[in-house]
PDB file of C-alpha atoms in Angstrom:
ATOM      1  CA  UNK A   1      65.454 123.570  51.589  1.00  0.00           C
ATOM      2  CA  UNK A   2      63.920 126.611  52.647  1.00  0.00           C
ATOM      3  CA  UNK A   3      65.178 125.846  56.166  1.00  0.00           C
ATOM      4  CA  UNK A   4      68.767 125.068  55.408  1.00  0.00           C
ATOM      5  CA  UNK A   5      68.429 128.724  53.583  1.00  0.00           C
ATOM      6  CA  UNK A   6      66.920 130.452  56.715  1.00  0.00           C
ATOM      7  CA  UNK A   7      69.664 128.654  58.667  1.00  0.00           C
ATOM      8  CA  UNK A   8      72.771 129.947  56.406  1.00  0.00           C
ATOM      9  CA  UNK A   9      71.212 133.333  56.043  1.00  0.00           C
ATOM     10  CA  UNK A  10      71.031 133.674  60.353  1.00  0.00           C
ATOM     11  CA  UNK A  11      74.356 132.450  60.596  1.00  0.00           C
ATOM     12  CA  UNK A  12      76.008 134.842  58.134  1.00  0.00           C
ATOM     13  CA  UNK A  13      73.490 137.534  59.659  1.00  0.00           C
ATOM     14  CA  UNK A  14      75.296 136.910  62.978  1.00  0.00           C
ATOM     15  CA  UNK A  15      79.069 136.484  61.938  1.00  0.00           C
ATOM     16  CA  UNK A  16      78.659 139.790  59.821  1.00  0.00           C
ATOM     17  CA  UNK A  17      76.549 141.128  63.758  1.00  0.00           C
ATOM     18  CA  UNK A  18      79.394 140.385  65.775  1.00  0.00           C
ATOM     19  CA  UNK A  19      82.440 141.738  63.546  1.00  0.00           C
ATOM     20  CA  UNK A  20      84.730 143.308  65.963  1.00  0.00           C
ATOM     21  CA  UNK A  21      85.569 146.944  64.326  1.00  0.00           C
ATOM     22  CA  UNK A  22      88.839 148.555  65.090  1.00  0.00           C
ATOM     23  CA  UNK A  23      90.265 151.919  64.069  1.00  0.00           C
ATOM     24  CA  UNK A  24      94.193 152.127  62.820  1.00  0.00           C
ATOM     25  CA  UNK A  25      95.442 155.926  63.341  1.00  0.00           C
ATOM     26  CA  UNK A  26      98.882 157.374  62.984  1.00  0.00           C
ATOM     27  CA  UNK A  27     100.741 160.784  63.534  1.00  0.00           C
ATOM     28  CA  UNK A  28     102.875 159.553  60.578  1.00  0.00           C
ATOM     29  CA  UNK A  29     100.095 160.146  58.184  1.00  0.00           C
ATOM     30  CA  UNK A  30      97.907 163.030  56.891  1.00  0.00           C
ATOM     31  CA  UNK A  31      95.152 163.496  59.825  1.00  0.00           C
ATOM     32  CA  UNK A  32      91.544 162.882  57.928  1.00  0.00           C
ATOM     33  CA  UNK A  33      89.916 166.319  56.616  1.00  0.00           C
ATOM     34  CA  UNK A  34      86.363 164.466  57.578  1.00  0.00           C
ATOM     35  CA  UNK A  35      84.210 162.443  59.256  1.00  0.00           C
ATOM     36  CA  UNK A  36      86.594 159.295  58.720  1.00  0.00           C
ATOM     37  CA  UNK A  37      88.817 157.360  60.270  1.00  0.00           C
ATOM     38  CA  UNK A  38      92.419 156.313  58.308  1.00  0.00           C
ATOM     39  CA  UNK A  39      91.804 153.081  58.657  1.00  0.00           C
ATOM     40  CA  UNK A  40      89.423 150.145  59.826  1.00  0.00           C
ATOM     41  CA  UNK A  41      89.858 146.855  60.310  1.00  0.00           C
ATOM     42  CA  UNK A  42      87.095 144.457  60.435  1.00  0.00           C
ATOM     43  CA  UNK A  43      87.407 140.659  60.172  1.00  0.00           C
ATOM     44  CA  UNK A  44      91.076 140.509  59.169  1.00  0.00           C
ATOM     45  CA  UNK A  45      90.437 142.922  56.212  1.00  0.00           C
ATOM     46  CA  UNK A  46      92.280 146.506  56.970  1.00  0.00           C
ATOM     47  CA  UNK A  47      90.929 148.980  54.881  1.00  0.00           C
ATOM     48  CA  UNK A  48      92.922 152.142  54.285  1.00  0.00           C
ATOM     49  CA  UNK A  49      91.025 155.817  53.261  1.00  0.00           C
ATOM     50  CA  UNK A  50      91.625 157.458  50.345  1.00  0.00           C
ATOM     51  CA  UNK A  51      95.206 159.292  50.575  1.00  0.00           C
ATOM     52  CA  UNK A  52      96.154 162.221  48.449  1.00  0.00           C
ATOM     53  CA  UNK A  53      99.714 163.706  47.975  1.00  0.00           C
ATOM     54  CA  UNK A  54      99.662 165.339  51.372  1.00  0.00           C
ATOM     55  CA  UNK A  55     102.972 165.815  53.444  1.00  0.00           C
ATOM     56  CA  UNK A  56     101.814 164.625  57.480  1.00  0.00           C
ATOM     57  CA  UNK A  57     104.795 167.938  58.747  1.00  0.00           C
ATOM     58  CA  UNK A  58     103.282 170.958  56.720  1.00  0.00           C
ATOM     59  CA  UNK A  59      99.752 169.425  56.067  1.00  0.00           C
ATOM     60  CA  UNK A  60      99.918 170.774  52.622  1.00  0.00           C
ATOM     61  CA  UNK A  61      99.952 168.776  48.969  1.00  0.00           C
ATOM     62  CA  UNK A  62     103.434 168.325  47.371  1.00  0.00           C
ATOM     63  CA  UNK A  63     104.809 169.677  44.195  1.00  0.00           C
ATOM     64  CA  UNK A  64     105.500 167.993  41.570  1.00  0.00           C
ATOM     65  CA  UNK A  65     101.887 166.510  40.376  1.00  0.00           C
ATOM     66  CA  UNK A  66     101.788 162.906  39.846  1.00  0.00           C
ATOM     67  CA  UNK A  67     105.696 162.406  40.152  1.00  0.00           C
ATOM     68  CA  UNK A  68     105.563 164.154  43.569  1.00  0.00           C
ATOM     69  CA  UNK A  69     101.894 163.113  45.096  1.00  0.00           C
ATOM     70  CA  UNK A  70     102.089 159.281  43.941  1.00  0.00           C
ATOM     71  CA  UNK A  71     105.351 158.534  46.604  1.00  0.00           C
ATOM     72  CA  UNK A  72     104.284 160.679  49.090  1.00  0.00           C
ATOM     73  CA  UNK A  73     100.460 158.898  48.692  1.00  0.00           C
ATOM     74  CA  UNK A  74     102.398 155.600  49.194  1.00  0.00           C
ATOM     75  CA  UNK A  75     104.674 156.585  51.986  1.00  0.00           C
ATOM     76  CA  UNK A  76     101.141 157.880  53.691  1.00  0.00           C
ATOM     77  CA  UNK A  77      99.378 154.403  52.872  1.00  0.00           C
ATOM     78  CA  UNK A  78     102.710 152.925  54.360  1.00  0.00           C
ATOM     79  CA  UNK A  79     102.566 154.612  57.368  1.00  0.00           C
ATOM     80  CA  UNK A  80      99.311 153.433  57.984  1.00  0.00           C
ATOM     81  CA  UNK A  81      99.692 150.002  57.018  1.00  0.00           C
ATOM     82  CA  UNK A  82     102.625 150.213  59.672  1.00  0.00           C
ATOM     83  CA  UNK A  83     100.486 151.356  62.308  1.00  0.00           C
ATOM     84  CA  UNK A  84      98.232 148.109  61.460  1.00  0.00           C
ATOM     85  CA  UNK A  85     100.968 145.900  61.891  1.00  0.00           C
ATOM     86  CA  UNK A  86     100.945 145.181  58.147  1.00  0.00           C
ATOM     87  CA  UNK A  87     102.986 146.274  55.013  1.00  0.00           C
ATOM     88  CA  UNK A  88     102.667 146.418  51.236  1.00  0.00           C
ATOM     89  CA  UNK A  89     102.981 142.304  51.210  1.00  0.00           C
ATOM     90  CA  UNK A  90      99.764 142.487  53.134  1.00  0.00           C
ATOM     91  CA  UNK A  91      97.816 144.413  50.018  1.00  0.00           C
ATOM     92  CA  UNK A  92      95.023 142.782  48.353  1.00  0.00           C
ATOM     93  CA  UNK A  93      93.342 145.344  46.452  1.00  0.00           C
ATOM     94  CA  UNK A  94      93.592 149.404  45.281  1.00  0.00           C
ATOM     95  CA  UNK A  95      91.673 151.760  43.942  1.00  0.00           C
ATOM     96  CA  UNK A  96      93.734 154.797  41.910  1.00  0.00           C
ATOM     97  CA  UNK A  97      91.465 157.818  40.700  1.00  0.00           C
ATOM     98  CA  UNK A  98      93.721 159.746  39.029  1.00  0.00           C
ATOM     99  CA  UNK A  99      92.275 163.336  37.102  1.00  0.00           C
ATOM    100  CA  UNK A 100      94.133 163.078  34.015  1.00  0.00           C
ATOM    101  CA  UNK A 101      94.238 159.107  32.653  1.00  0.00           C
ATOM    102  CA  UNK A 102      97.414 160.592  30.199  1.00  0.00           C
ATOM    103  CA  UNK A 103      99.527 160.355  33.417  1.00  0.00           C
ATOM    104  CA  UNK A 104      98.371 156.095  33.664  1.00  0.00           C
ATOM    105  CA  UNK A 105     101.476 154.810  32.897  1.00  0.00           C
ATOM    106  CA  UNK A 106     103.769 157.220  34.819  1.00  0.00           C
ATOM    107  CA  UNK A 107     101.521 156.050  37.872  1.00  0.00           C
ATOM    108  CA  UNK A 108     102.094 152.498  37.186  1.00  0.00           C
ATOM    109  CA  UNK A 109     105.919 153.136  37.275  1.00  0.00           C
ATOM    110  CA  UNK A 110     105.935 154.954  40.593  1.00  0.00           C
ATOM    111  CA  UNK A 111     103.569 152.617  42.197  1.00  0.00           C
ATOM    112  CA  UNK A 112     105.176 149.257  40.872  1.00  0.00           C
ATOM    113  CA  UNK A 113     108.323 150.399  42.747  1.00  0.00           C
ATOM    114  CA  UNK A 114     106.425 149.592  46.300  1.00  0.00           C
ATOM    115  CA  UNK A 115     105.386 145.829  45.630  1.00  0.00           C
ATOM    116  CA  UNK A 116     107.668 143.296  44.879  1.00  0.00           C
ATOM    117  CA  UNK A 117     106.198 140.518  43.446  1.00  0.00           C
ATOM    118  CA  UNK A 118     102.189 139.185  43.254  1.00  0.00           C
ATOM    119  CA  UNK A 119     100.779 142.548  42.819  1.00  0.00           C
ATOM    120  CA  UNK A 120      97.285 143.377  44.489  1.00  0.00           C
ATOM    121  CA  UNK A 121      94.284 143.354  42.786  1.00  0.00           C
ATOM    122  CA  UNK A 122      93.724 147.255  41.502  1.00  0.00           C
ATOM    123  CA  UNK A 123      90.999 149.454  39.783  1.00  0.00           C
ATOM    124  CA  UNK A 124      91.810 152.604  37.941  1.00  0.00           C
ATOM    125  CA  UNK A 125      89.608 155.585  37.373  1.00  0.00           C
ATOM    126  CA  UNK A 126      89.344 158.434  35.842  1.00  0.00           C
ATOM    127  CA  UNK A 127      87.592 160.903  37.883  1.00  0.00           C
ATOM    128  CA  UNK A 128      86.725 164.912  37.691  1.00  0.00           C
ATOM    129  CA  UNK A 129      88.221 166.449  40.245  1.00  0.00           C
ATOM    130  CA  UNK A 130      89.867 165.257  44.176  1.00  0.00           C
ATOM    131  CA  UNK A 131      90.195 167.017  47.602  1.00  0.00           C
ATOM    132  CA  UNK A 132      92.572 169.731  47.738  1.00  0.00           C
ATOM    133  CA  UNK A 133      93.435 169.926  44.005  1.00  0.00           C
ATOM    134  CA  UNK A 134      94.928 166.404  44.394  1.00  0.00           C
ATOM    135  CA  UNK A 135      95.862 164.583  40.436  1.00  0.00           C
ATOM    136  CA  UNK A 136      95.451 161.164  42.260  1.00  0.00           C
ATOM    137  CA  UNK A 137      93.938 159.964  45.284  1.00  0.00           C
ATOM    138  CA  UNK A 138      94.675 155.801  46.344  1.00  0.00           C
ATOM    139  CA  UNK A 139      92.741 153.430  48.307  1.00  0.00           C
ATOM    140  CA  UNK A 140      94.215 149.996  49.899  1.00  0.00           C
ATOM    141  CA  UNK A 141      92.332 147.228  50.868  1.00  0.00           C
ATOM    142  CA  UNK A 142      94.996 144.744  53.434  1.00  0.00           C
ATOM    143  CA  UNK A 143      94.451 141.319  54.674  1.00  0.00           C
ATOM    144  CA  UNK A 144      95.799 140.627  58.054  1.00  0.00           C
ATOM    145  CA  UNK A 145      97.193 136.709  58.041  1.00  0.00           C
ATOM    146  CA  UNK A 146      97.026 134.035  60.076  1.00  0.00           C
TER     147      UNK A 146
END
């Protein structure tokens, strides 16, 4: 028993070893304002950085709050995807942190308009504060298939 442990826990050890890494970057999206990459893709998962409401031609956040920052957030996360070779069919999982939970179901109508049926897994949370005086900030997690 102890061997046929040892065994699975080497070979796991190695798949997780020899992941190949890749990095998925796009002029079409908001550069990074740190020491992270837009997106990486590692054993068919693609996962997408946090993007806030910020317009890729003036590098500044849109007006508007939630109703202006949640499309421009998805046309970022888009862009991105698009740059993988995937789309919003390809979404598994988000994560929404949004400042002010009283603008939850305003979110969910603006973000329901990009998936069309089988919607991805998601977690919402309510957080203190996001970069650049952000209201919400999304995260996608994309599987690449075979």
């Amino acid at each position: 028993m102890v061997r046929l442990l040892t065994l699975s826990l080497m070979l796991v050890a190695s798949t997780v070893a020899f992941a190949q890494k890749k990095v998925h970057q796009t002029d079409a999206a908001p550069a990074p304002i740190g020491p992270y990459s837009q997106a990486v893709e590692a054993n068919g998962l693609v996962f997408v950085a946090g993007q806030v409401g910020i317009n890729p031609d003036t590098k500044k956040l849109v007006a508007g709050g939630v109703d202006g920052e949640v499309p421009q957030i998805m046309q970022n996360i888009q862009q991105i995807l698009k740059a993988a070779g995937l789309n919003w069919s390809d979404v598994v999982n988000t994560t929404i942190y949004v400042k002010d939970l009283a603008n939850f179901q305003k979110i969910n109508t603006l973000y329901a308009k990009y998936f069309e049926k089988d919607y991805p897994a998601r977690t919402t949370v309510g957080v203190a504060d996001l970069p650049g005086g952000a209201s919400v900030e999304i995260t996608v997690i994309a599987a690449r298939r075979k």
